[in-house]
Amino acid sequence: MRRRRRSRADRITSLALLVVLLGVLFPFIWMIVGSISPRWDAGWFNPLTEKPSWSNYADLFGVMPFGRYLFNSAVVAAVVTLGNVLLCFPVGYALARRRFRGRGLLYGAAALVLMVPQYVLIVPLFALIHGLGWYDTLWAITIPLLVHPLGVLLVKGAVSTVPIEVEEAARLDGAGPWRIVYRIVMPICRPTLAVLAVQVFWLTWNAFLFPFILTGDRARTLPVALAMFRGYQGVDRPHLFAAATLATLPVIVVFLFFQRQIISGLTAGAVKR
Amino acid sequence: MTDPNPPAHADRTAWVLVSPWVLILGLFWVYPFLYALALAFAQFDVFSGQWHWVGVANFAAVLVNSEFWRAVGHTVIFTAGTVPVTTALAILLALALNRRLWGRAIFRAGFFAPTLTATVVTALVFLHLYAQGGYLYRLAELAGIPVPERGFLLSEKTALAAVMVMDIWVSVGYYTLLFLAGLQTIPAELVDDALMHGASGWQRFWAITWPYLRPTLLYALVINLIKSFQVFTEMFVMTRGGPLGATTTAVYHVYSAGFERFDLGYASAAAFVLFALIAIVTVIQFRFFAFGRGAEE
């Protein structure tokens, strides 16, 4: 009897959630429908009487240097993601396994840097990037983000759970330190690295503040270009929504493939394990 | 913290291992941080590159600037309005999604979609939804709510509230996820036991669910508060701090001092004052929750 009552409550909950979900997704539906709208001023059109205009997507490349923005975003996200996986690993490993002078200091620095809000650094970072001659280049928005402190701390946690015997056996077999780090320990930590990779990809692809401050028109990424759209003649609502849809797509695809990693990345630290 | 005994010979290679991080950390994080600190105590001329040390004058200028406090006020309103609503909605959604529902995976992914999307994208779409004739505008008209003539974002009275509503829409999914993770730490035996003893829904919630949710709640509140205090992108895309400064938040104030008026010393000092305010509020939160938990256990 208890069972039947619960299942009816569940059905009502499901129905209510469905209604709420449609409301939540409405802006996305509107964005996508608006992106194939044949009329420049319309956010909505009747698909029964009007033909969707897919050419809005192709037009993007004509009304603004959209291809370049897409390329910039892709390169930056790929390099920063790969860099974080490859470079955070030895650091996290050293923090977990080696005793050396400055270890405590570095560990503290990783934790502290996570606490400093980005906006404190925008003025001096802008000056520094200018001084290096990197303003409006892809260097400016990749190099400073190559080793994220979050990654260092994640890796340190993961390496700590790897039994030390694995390394000792490899050392007895004559493996050098680099071989041990990259060939022996790193593959064992693959799940953590997957979490790190998708998290960094997501943050980098969507980032606004740093790319906005550090780039002009040449090295601009998609989100920055979208925020600046007012500067382009001929970018109307359907085109804008087409660009916004293209900026959203990679994240949705990555999410569908790596749901579990994304969720554990976002909830890391929230729950005491 | 588990720290297995490391081999003694490892000292030299350790520094090679950490060198990329030390370089990047030093050059792009520590150095700018110290530079920012120096700027806060100086008057720096962008065009000539001249430094004039002014002591605490920048901080004094920040503290007596009514525009700064107005921006902090907007930030506080933003935080006080969004954090509790987001948290409450997220807990409710998490409790609903934790049941064995039809299509649970779809629901989770769907509610999470706003969080995944770039802030710039959501801000742009809402910009059009809020505009005069936009769907949210028309919906409010139909519901008989008095609507501002030129759309929600161009009216001083409604602009901040409109951004707050969007922020809640964006963040609920993320916090739902956190609370779902928290709910999953509850041992199934505890729930079964309570059911066997005939505990009611409310009894189960207060005796079992709530204590297990508390650590997640603290985390969610701290993270959300820190994020809300730094709200900027939404304002930049949707309102540029306007109309008439009605949506100028603290970080927007810092941004416009630094990059619109090029008053770098002032901008830096304002950034540190805000940093200090965030730190104080965070410490208060931790104290508040730590006491509560101590009394309970």
Coordinates of C-alpha atoms in Angstrom, one line a residue:
Chain A
M1 CA 0.0 0.0 0.0
R2 CA 2.8 2.3 0.9
R3 CA 4.3 1.5 -2.5
R4 CA 1.3 2.6 -4.5
R5 CA 1.0 5.9 -2.7
R6 CA 4.6 6.7 -3.3
S7 CA 4.4 6.0 -7.0
R8 CA 1.5 8.3 -7.4
A9 CA 3.4 11.0 -5.6
D10 CA 6.3 10.3 -8.0
R11 CA 4.1 10.7 -11.0
I12 CA 2.8 14.1 -9.8
T13 CA 6.4 15.1 -9.1
S14 CA 7.4 14.1 -12.5
L15 CA 4.7 16.1 -14.1
A16 CA 5.4 19.2 -12.1
L17 CA 9.1 18.8 -12.9
L18 CA 8.3 18.5 -16.6
V19 CA 6.4 21.8 -16.6
V20 CA 9.2 23.5 -14.7
L21 CA 11.8 22.1 -17.0
L22 CA 10.0 23.4 -20.1
G23 CA 10.1 26.9 -18.5
V24 CA 13.8 26.5 -17.7
L25 CA 14.6 25.4 -21.2
F26 CA 12.5 28.1 -22.9
P27 CA 15.3 30.6 -23.4
F28 CA 17.3 27.9 -25.2
I29 CA 14.4 26.9 -27.3
W30 CA 13.8 30.5 -28.2
M31 CA 17.5 31.0 -29.0
I32 CA 17.6 28.0 -31.4
V33 CA 14.3 28.9 -33.0
G34 CA 15.4 32.5 -33.3
S35 CA 18.7 31.4 -34.9
I36 CA 16.9 29.9 -37.9
S37 CA 14.3 32.7 -38.2
P38 CA 14.0 34.0 -41.7
R39 CA 13.2 37.5 -40.6
W40 CA 15.8 39.8 -39.2
D41 CA 13.7 41.3 -36.4
A42 CA 12.0 38.1 -35.3
G43 CA 12.7 35.9 -32.4
W44 CA 9.9 33.5 -33.2
F45 CA 8.4 32.3 -36.4
N46 CA 5.7 29.9 -37.5
P47 CA 7.4 26.8 -39.0
L48 CA 4.2 25.9 -40.7
T49 CA 4.0 29.0 -42.9
E50 CA 7.6 30.1 -43.1
K51 CA 10.7 28.2 -44.0
P52 CA 13.5 28.1 -41.5
S53 CA 16.5 29.9 -42.7
W54 CA 19.7 27.9 -42.0
S55 CA 21.7 30.4 -43.9
N56 CA 21.9 32.6 -40.8
Y57 CA 24.7 30.2 -39.7
A58 CA 26.6 30.5 -42.9
D59 CA 26.0 34.3 -43.0
L60 CA 27.9 34.7 -39.7
F61 CA 31.2 34.1 -41.4
G62 CA 30.4 37.0 -43.7
V63 CA 29.1 39.7 -41.3
M64 CA 32.0 39.3 -38.8
P65 CA 35.3 37.4 -38.6
F66 CA 33.4 34.6 -37.0
G67 CA 35.7 31.9 -38.2
R68 CA 38.6 33.5 -36.4
Y69 CA 36.7 33.8 -33.2
L70 CA 35.7 30.1 -33.4
F71 CA 39.3 29.2 -34.2
N72 CA 40.6 31.3 -31.2
S73 CA 38.2 29.7 -28.8
A74 CA 39.0 26.2 -30.0
V75 CA 42.8 26.6 -29.9
V76 CA 42.7 28.3 -26.4
A77 CA 40.3 25.7 -24.9
A78 CA 42.3 22.8 -26.4
V79 CA 45.8 24.1 -25.4
V80 CA 44.7 25.1 -21.9
T81 CA 43.0 21.8 -21.3
L82 CA 45.9 19.7 -22.5
G83 CA 48.4 21.9 -20.7
N84 CA 46.6 21.6 -17.4
V85 CA 46.5 17.8 -17.7
L86 CA 50.2 17.5 -18.6
L87 CA 51.6 20.2 -16.3
C88 CA 49.4 20.0 -13.2
F89 CA 50.3 16.3 -13.0
P90 CA 54.0 16.6 -12.1
V91 CA 53.3 19.4 -9.7
G92 CA 50.5 17.6 -7.9
Y93 CA 52.7 14.5 -7.8
A94 CA 55.6 16.3 -6.3
L95 CA 53.4 17.9 -3.6
A96 CA 52.0 14.5 -2.7
R97 CA 55.1 12.3 -2.8
R98 CA 58.3 14.4 -2.5
R99 CA 59.7 16.3 0.5
F100 CA 61.5 19.3 -0.7
R101 CA 62.2 22.8 0.5
G102 CA 59.3 25.1 -0.3
R103 CA 56.7 22.3 -0.5
G104 CA 54.5 23.7 2.2
L105 CA 54.8 27.2 0.7
L106 CA 53.7 25.9 -2.8
Y107 CA 50.8 24.0 -1.3
G108 CA 49.7 27.1 0.6
A109 CA 50.1 29.2 -2.6
A110 CA 47.8 26.8 -4.6
A111 CA 45.1 27.1 -1.9
L112 CA 45.6 30.9 -1.6
V113 CA 45.5 31.6 -5.3
L114 CA 42.2 29.9 -5.5
M115 CA 40.8 32.4 -3.0
V116 CA 42.0 35.6 -4.8
P117 CA 39.2 36.9 -6.9
Q118 CA 40.1 37.4 -10.6
Y119 CA 39.1 41.1 -10.7
V120 CA 41.9 42.0 -8.2
L121 CA 44.4 41.0 -10.9
I122 CA 42.8 42.5 -14.0
V123 CA 44.7 45.8 -13.9
P124 CA 48.2 44.5 -13.3
L125 CA 47.7 41.5 -15.5
F126 CA 46.7 43.8 -18.3
A127 CA 49.8 45.9 -17.7
L128 CA 52.0 42.8 -17.6
I129 CA 50.6 41.3 -20.8
H130 CA 51.1 44.7 -22.5
G131 CA 54.7 44.8 -21.2
L132 CA 55.4 41.3 -22.6
G133 CA 54.0 42.4 -26.0
W134 CA 51.4 39.8 -25.7
Y135 CA 48.3 42.0 -25.8
D136 CA 45.7 40.7 -28.3
T137 CA 47.6 37.5 -29.0
L138 CA 46.7 33.9 -28.1
W139 CA 49.7 33.7 -25.8
A140 CA 48.0 36.2 -23.4
I141 CA 45.0 34.0 -22.8
T142 CA 46.6 30.6 -22.8
I143 CA 50.0 30.8 -21.0
P144 CA 48.7 32.3 -17.7
L145 CA 46.1 29.6 -17.4
L146 CA 48.2 26.6 -18.2
V147 CA 48.6 25.3 -14.7
H148 CA 45.4 25.9 -12.7
P149 CA 45.8 25.6 -8.9
L150 CA 42.6 23.6 -8.9
G151 CA 44.3 21.0 -11.0
V152 CA 47.3 20.9 -8.8
L153 CA 45.2 20.2 -5.7
L154 CA 43.0 17.6 -7.5
V155 CA 46.1 15.7 -8.7
K156 CA 47.7 15.9 -5.3
G157 CA 44.6 14.2 -3.8
A158 CA 44.6 11.5 -6.5
V159 CA 48.3 10.7 -6.2
S160 CA 48.0 10.3 -2.5
T161 CA 45.7 7.4 -2.9
V162 CA 48.1 5.5 -5.2
P163 CA 50.0 2.8 -3.2
I164 CA 53.7 3.7 -2.9
E165 CA 54.6 0.1 -3.7
V166 CA 53.7 0.6 -7.3
E167 CA 56.4 3.2 -7.6
E168 CA 58.9 1.3 -5.7
A169 CA 58.5 -1.7 -7.9
A170 CA 59.0 0.5 -11.0
R171 CA 62.1 2.0 -9.5
L172 CA 63.5 -1.4 -8.8
D173 CA 63.0 -2.2 -12.4
G174 CA 65.1 0.8 -13.3
A175 CA 62.5 3.4 -14.2
G176 CA 63.7 7.0 -13.9
P177 CA 61.6 9.8 -12.2
W178 CA 59.9 11.1 -15.4
R179 CA 59.0 7.6 -16.5
I180 CA 57.5 6.9 -13.1
V181 CA 55.5 10.1 -13.1
Y182 CA 54.1 10.0 -16.7
R183 CA 54.1 6.3 -17.5
I184 CA 53.4 4.6 -14.1
V185 CA 51.4 7.0 -11.8
M186 CA 49.6 9.2 -14.4
P187 CA 47.7 6.4 -16.1
I188 CA 46.5 5.2 -12.6
C189 CA 45.1 8.7 -12.0
R190 CA 43.2 8.8 -15.3
P191 CA 39.7 9.3 -13.8
T192 CA 40.9 12.4 -11.9
L193 CA 42.6 13.8 -15.0
A194 CA 39.3 13.3 -16.9
V195 CA 37.5 15.3 -14.3
L196 CA 40.2 18.0 -14.5
A197 CA 40.1 18.1 -18.3
V198 CA 36.4 18.6 -18.7
Q199 CA 36.3 21.1 -15.9
V200 CA 39.1 23.2 -17.4
F201 CA 37.6 22.9 -20.9
W202 CA 34.2 24.2 -19.6
L203 CA 35.8 27.1 -17.7
T204 CA 38.0 28.1 -20.5
W205 CA 35.4 27.9 -23.3
N206 CA 33.0 30.0 -21.3
A207 CA 35.5 32.4 -19.8
F208 CA 34.8 36.1 -20.3
L209 CA 36.7 38.5 -17.9
F210 CA 40.4 37.6 -18.7
P211 CA 39.9 37.2 -22.5
F212 CA 37.9 40.4 -22.5
I213 CA 40.6 42.4 -20.8
L214 CA 43.6 40.8 -22.6
T215 CA 42.5 40.8 -26.2
G216 CA 41.5 43.3 -28.9
D217 CA 39.9 42.2 -32.1
R218 CA 42.4 39.7 -33.3
A219 CA 42.7 37.2 -30.5
R220 CA 39.1 37.6 -29.4
T221 CA 37.3 34.4 -28.3
L222 CA 33.6 33.6 -29.0
P223 CA 32.1 34.8 -25.7
V224 CA 34.0 38.1 -25.9
A225 CA 32.9 38.6 -29.6
L226 CA 29.3 37.9 -28.6
A227 CA 29.5 40.5 -25.9
M228 CA 30.9 43.0 -28.4
F229 CA 28.4 42.3 -31.2
R230 CA 27.1 45.8 -31.1
G231 CA 30.2 46.9 -32.9
Y232 CA 29.3 45.0 -36.0
Q233 CA 27.0 46.3 -38.6
G234 CA 24.5 43.8 -39.9
V235 CA 24.5 41.6 -36.8
D236 CA 20.8 41.3 -36.1
R237 CA 19.0 39.0 -33.7
P238 CA 18.9 35.8 -35.8
H239 CA 22.6 36.0 -36.5
L240 CA 23.4 36.8 -32.9
F241 CA 21.4 33.8 -31.8
A242 CA 23.0 31.6 -34.4
A243 CA 26.4 32.7 -33.0
A244 CA 25.2 32.1 -29.4
T245 CA 24.0 28.6 -30.4
L246 CA 27.3 27.7 -31.9
A247 CA 29.1 29.0 -28.7
T248 CA 26.9 26.7 -26.6
L249 CA 27.0 23.6 -28.7
P250 CA 30.6 22.3 -27.8
V251 CA 29.8 22.5 -24.1
I252 CA 26.6 20.6 -24.5
V253 CA 28.4 17.9 -26.6
V254 CA 31.2 17.6 -24.0
F255 CA 28.6 17.4 -21.3
L256 CA 26.7 14.6 -23.0
F257 CA 29.9 12.6 -23.4
F258 CA 31.4 13.3 -20.0
Q259 CA 28.4 13.8 -17.7
R260 CA 29.9 11.9 -14.8
Q261 CA 33.2 13.7 -14.9
I262 CA 31.6 17.1 -15.1
I263 CA 29.3 16.4 -12.2
S264 CA 32.1 15.0 -10.0
G265 CA 34.3 18.0 -11.0
L266 CA 31.6 20.5 -10.1
T267 CA 30.7 18.8 -6.8
A268 CA 34.3 18.1 -5.7
G269 CA 34.7 19.8 -2.3
A270 CA 31.0 20.1 -1.7
V271 CA 30.6 16.8 0.1
K272 CA 32.8 15.4 2.7
R273 CA 33.9 12.0 1.4
Chain B
M1 CA 46.1 13.9 5.3
T2 CA 47.8 10.8 4.2
D3 CA 51.4 11.4 3.3
P4 CA 53.3 8.2 2.5
N5 CA 57.0 8.3 3.3
P6 CA 58.8 9.7 0.3
P7 CA 62.2 8.5 -0.8
A8 CA 65.1 10.5 0.6
H9 CA 66.9 11.0 -2.7
A10 CA 64.0 12.8 -4.4
D11 CA 64.9 16.4 -3.5
R12 CA 66.5 17.6 -6.8
T13 CA 64.0 16.2 -9.3
A14 CA 61.1 17.6 -7.2
W15 CA 62.0 21.1 -8.2
V16 CA 62.2 20.1 -11.8
L17 CA 58.7 18.6 -11.5
V18 CA 57.2 21.8 -10.0
S19 CA 59.1 24.3 -12.1
P20 CA 56.4 25.0 -14.7
W21 CA 53.9 25.8 -12.0
V22 CA 56.4 27.9 -10.1
L23 CA 57.1 30.0 -13.2
I24 CA 53.5 30.5 -14.1
L25 CA 52.3 31.0 -10.6
G26 CA 55.1 33.5 -10.0
L27 CA 54.8 35.5 -13.2
F28 CA 51.0 35.6 -13.7
W29 CA 49.6 35.3 -10.2
V30 CA 52.0 36.4 -7.5
Y31 CA 53.6 39.2 -9.4
P32 CA 50.3 40.8 -10.5
F33 CA 49.0 40.4 -7.0
L34 CA 52.0 42.3 -5.5
Y35 CA 51.7 44.8 -8.4
A36 CA 48.0 45.4 -7.6
L37 CA 48.9 45.9 -3.9
A38 CA 51.5 48.5 -4.9
L39 CA 49.1 50.2 -7.2
A40 CA 46.6 50.6 -4.3
F41 CA 49.2 52.8 -2.6
A42 CA 50.1 54.9 -5.6
Q43 CA 49.0 57.2 -8.3
F44 CA 50.1 55.6 -11.5
D45 CA 50.0 57.5 -14.8
V46 CA 49.3 55.2 -17.7
F47 CA 50.7 57.5 -20.4
S48 CA 54.0 58.5 -18.7
G49 CA 54.5 55.4 -16.6
Q50 CA 55.1 57.6 -13.5
W51 CA 54.5 56.3 -10.0
H52 CA 53.6 58.7 -7.2
W53 CA 53.3 57.1 -3.8
V54 CA 50.2 58.4 -2.0
G55 CA 50.0 56.1 1.0
V56 CA 46.5 55.3 2.0
A57 CA 44.9 58.1 0.0
N58 CA 43.4 55.7 -2.5
F59 CA 41.7 53.7 0.2
A60 CA 40.4 56.9 1.8
A61 CA 39.1 57.9 -1.6
V62 CA 37.3 54.6 -1.9
L63 CA 35.8 54.7 1.6
V64 CA 34.4 58.2 1.2
N65 CA 33.1 57.7 -2.3
S66 CA 29.3 57.4 -2.3
E67 CA 29.4 55.8 -5.7
F68 CA 31.5 53.0 -4.3
W69 CA 29.1 52.4 -1.4
R70 CA 26.1 52.6 -3.8
A71 CA 27.8 49.9 -5.9
V72 CA 28.4 47.8 -2.8
G73 CA 24.8 48.3 -1.8
H74 CA 23.7 47.0 -5.2
T75 CA 26.0 44.0 -4.7
V76 CA 24.5 43.3 -1.2
I77 CA 20.9 43.6 -2.6
F78 CA 21.9 41.2 -5.5
T79 CA 23.4 38.7 -3.0
A80 CA 20.7 38.9 -0.4
G81 CA 18.0 38.5 -3.1
T82 CA 19.6 35.7 -5.1
V83 CA 21.4 33.4 -2.6
P84 CA 18.5 32.4 -0.4
V85 CA 16.1 31.9 -3.3
T86 CA 18.6 29.9 -5.3
T87 CA 19.4 27.8 -2.2
A88 CA 15.8 27.1 -1.3
L89 CA 14.8 26.2 -4.9
A90 CA 17.9 24.0 -5.3
I91 CA 17.1 22.0 -2.2
L92 CA 13.5 21.5 -3.3
L93 CA 14.6 20.4 -6.7
A94 CA 17.3 18.1 -5.3
L95 CA 14.7 16.5 -3.0
A96 CA 12.4 16.0 -6.0
L97 CA 15.1 14.6 -8.3
N98 CA 16.4 12.3 -5.6
R99 CA 13.2 10.2 -5.9
R100 CA 12.9 7.4 -8.3
L101 CA 11.3 9.3 -11.1
W102 CA 10.6 8.6 -14.7
G103 CA 13.2 10.4 -16.9
R104 CA 15.5 11.3 -14.0
A105 CA 18.5 11.6 -16.3
I106 CA 16.8 14.0 -18.6
F107 CA 15.6 16.2 -15.8
R108 CA 19.1 16.3 -14.3
A109 CA 20.7 17.3 -17.6
G110 CA 17.9 19.8 -18.4
F111 CA 18.0 21.6 -15.2
F112 CA 21.8 21.8 -15.4
A113 CA 21.8 23.3 -18.9
P114 CA 21.8 27.0 -17.8
T115 CA 24.8 26.4 -15.6
L116 CA 26.8 24.9 -18.5
T117 CA 26.1 27.8 -20.8
A118 CA 28.5 30.7 -21.0
T119 CA 27.3 33.7 -19.0
V120 CA 27.6 35.9 -22.1
V121 CA 25.2 33.7 -24.0
T122 CA 22.5 33.6 -21.3
A123 CA 22.9 37.3 -20.7
L124 CA 22.4 38.0 -24.4
V125 CA 19.3 35.8 -24.7
F126 CA 17.7 37.4 -21.6
L127 CA 18.6 40.8 -22.9
H128 CA 16.2 40.1 -25.7
L129 CA 13.6 38.4 -23.5
Y130 CA 13.5 41.4 -21.2
A131 CA 13.4 44.0 -23.9
Q132 CA 10.2 45.8 -24.8
G133 CA 8.1 43.3 -26.7
G134 CA 10.3 40.4 -25.6
Y135 CA 8.6 37.2 -24.3
L136 CA 9.2 37.9 -20.6
Y137 CA 7.9 41.5 -21.1
R138 CA 4.8 40.3 -22.9
L139 CA 4.2 37.6 -20.3
A140 CA 4.3 40.2 -17.5
E141 CA 1.9 42.3 -19.5
L142 CA -0.5 39.4 -19.9
A143 CA -0.3 38.7 -16.2
G144 CA -1.3 42.2 -15.5
I145 CA 2.0 43.2 -13.9
P146 CA 2.8 46.9 -14.5
V147 CA 5.7 46.9 -17.0
P148 CA 8.2 49.6 -17.6
E149 CA 7.7 51.3 -20.9
R150 CA 11.2 50.6 -22.4
G151 CA 11.7 47.0 -21.2
F152 CA 12.9 45.8 -17.8
L153 CA 16.6 46.5 -18.3
L154 CA 16.2 50.1 -19.3
S155 CA 14.2 51.1 -16.2
E156 CA 16.0 52.1 -13.1
K157 CA 13.4 50.4 -11.0
T158 CA 13.5 46.9 -12.5
A159 CA 17.0 46.5 -14.1
L160 CA 18.7 45.0 -11.0
A161 CA 15.8 42.7 -10.2
A162 CA 15.8 41.5 -13.8
V163 CA 19.4 40.6 -13.6
M164 CA 18.8 38.9 -10.3
V165 CA 16.0 36.7 -11.7
M166 CA 18.3 35.6 -14.5
D167 CA 21.1 34.8 -12.0
I168 CA 18.7 32.6 -10.1
W169 CA 17.7 30.8 -13.3
V170 CA 21.4 30.2 -14.1
S171 CA 22.6 29.0 -10.8
V172 CA 19.7 26.8 -9.5
G173 CA 20.9 23.8 -11.6
Y174 CA 24.4 23.9 -10.2
Y175 CA 23.3 24.0 -6.6
T176 CA 20.7 21.3 -7.2
L177 CA 23.6 19.2 -8.3
L178 CA 25.6 19.9 -5.1
F179 CA 22.6 19.1 -3.0
L180 CA 21.9 15.9 -4.9
A181 CA 25.5 14.8 -4.2
G182 CA 24.9 15.6 -0.6
L183 CA 21.7 13.6 -0.5
Q184 CA 23.6 10.6 -2.0
T185 CA 25.8 10.5 1.1
I186 CA 22.9 9.5 3.3
P187 CA 23.2 5.8 4.0
A188 CA 20.2 3.8 2.7
E189 CA 19.9 1.8 5.9
L190 CA 19.1 4.9 7.9
V191 CA 16.2 5.7 5.6
D192 CA 14.9 2.1 5.6
D193 CA 15.2 2.0 9.4
A194 CA 13.2 5.3 9.7
L195 CA 10.5 3.9 7.3
M196 CA 10.3 0.7 9.3
H197 CA 9.7 2.7 12.5
G198 CA 6.9 4.6 10.7
A199 CA 8.6 8.0 10.6
S200 CA 6.7 10.6 8.7
G201 CA 8.1 12.6 5.8
W202 CA 8.9 15.6 7.9
Q203 CA 10.4 13.5 10.7
R204 CA 12.6 11.8 8.2
F205 CA 13.7 15.1 6.7
W206 CA 14.7 16.8 10.0
A207 CA 16.2 13.7 11.6
I208 CA 18.1 12.3 8.6
T209 CA 18.2 14.4 5.5
W210 CA 18.9 17.8 7.1
P211 CA 22.0 16.8 9.2
Y212 CA 23.5 15.2 6.1
L213 CA 22.7 18.3 4.0
R214 CA 24.3 20.8 6.3
P215 CA 28.0 20.5 5.1
T216 CA 26.8 20.9 1.6
L217 CA 24.6 23.8 2.6
L218 CA 27.6 25.6 4.1
Y219 CA 29.7 25.0 1.0
A220 CA 26.9 26.2 -1.3
L221 CA 26.2 29.4 0.7
V222 CA 29.9 30.3 0.9
I223 CA 30.6 29.6 -2.8
N224 CA 27.4 31.4 -3.9
L225 CA 28.1 34.4 -1.8
I226 CA 31.6 34.8 -3.0
K227 CA 30.4 34.4 -6.6
S228 CA 27.5 36.9 -6.1
F229 CA 29.8 39.5 -4.7
Q230 CA 31.8 39.3 -7.9
V231 CA 28.9 39.6 -10.4
F232 CA 30.2 41.5 -13.5
T233 CA 29.7 39.8 -16.9
E234 CA 25.9 40.0 -16.6
M235 CA 26.0 43.7 -16.0
F236 CA 28.6 44.3 -18.8
V237 CA 26.5 42.5 -21.4
M238 CA 23.0 43.5 -20.4
T239 CA 23.2 47.0 -18.9
R240 CA 26.7 48.4 -18.8
G241 CA 26.0 49.2 -15.2
G242 CA 23.0 51.3 -16.1
P243 CA 20.4 52.8 -16.3
L244 CA 21.9 55.7 -14.3
G245 CA 24.1 53.3 -12.3
A246 CA 21.2 51.2 -11.1
T247 CA 23.1 48.0 -11.9
T248 CA 26.6 49.1 -11.1
T249 CA 27.9 46.5 -8.8
A250 CA 31.2 46.6 -6.9
V251 CA 33.2 44.8 -9.5
Y252 CA 31.7 46.9 -12.2
H253 CA 32.7 49.9 -10.2
V254 CA 36.3 48.5 -10.1
Y255 CA 36.2 47.8 -13.8
S256 CA 35.0 51.2 -14.8
A257 CA 37.5 53.0 -12.5
G258 CA 40.4 51.0 -14.0
F259 CA 39.4 50.7 -17.7
E260 CA 37.1 53.6 -18.4
R261 CA 38.7 56.3 -16.2
F262 CA 42.2 54.8 -16.0
D263 CA 42.4 55.6 -12.3
L264 CA 44.4 52.5 -11.6
G265 CA 45.3 53.3 -8.0
Y266 CA 41.7 53.9 -7.1
A267 CA 40.6 50.7 -8.9
S268 CA 43.1 48.6 -7.1
A269 CA 42.3 50.0 -3.7
A270 CA 38.6 49.4 -4.4
A271 CA 39.3 45.8 -5.4
F272 CA 41.2 45.2 -2.1
V273 CA 38.4 46.8 0.0
L274 CA 35.9 44.5 -1.7
F275 CA 38.2 41.5 -1.2
A276 CA 38.3 42.4 2.5
L277 CA 34.5 42.7 2.7
I278 CA 34.2 39.2 1.0
A279 CA 36.7 37.7 3.5
I280 CA 34.9 39.2 6.5
V281 CA 31.5 37.8 5.3
T282 CA 33.0 34.4 4.6
V283 CA 34.5 34.2 8.1
I284 CA 31.2 35.2 9.6
Q285 CA 29.4 32.4 7.7
F286 CA 31.9 29.8 8.8
R287 CA 31.6 30.9 12.5
F288 CA 27.8 30.9 12.3
F289 CA 27.6 27.4 10.8
A290 CA 30.4 26.0 13.0
F291 CA 28.5 27.0 16.1
G292 CA 25.3 25.5 14.9
R293 CA 26.9 22.2 14.1
G294 CA 28.8 22.0 17.3
A295 CA 25.6 22.3 19.3
E296 CA 23.9 19.6 17.4
E297 CA 26.5 16.9 17.5

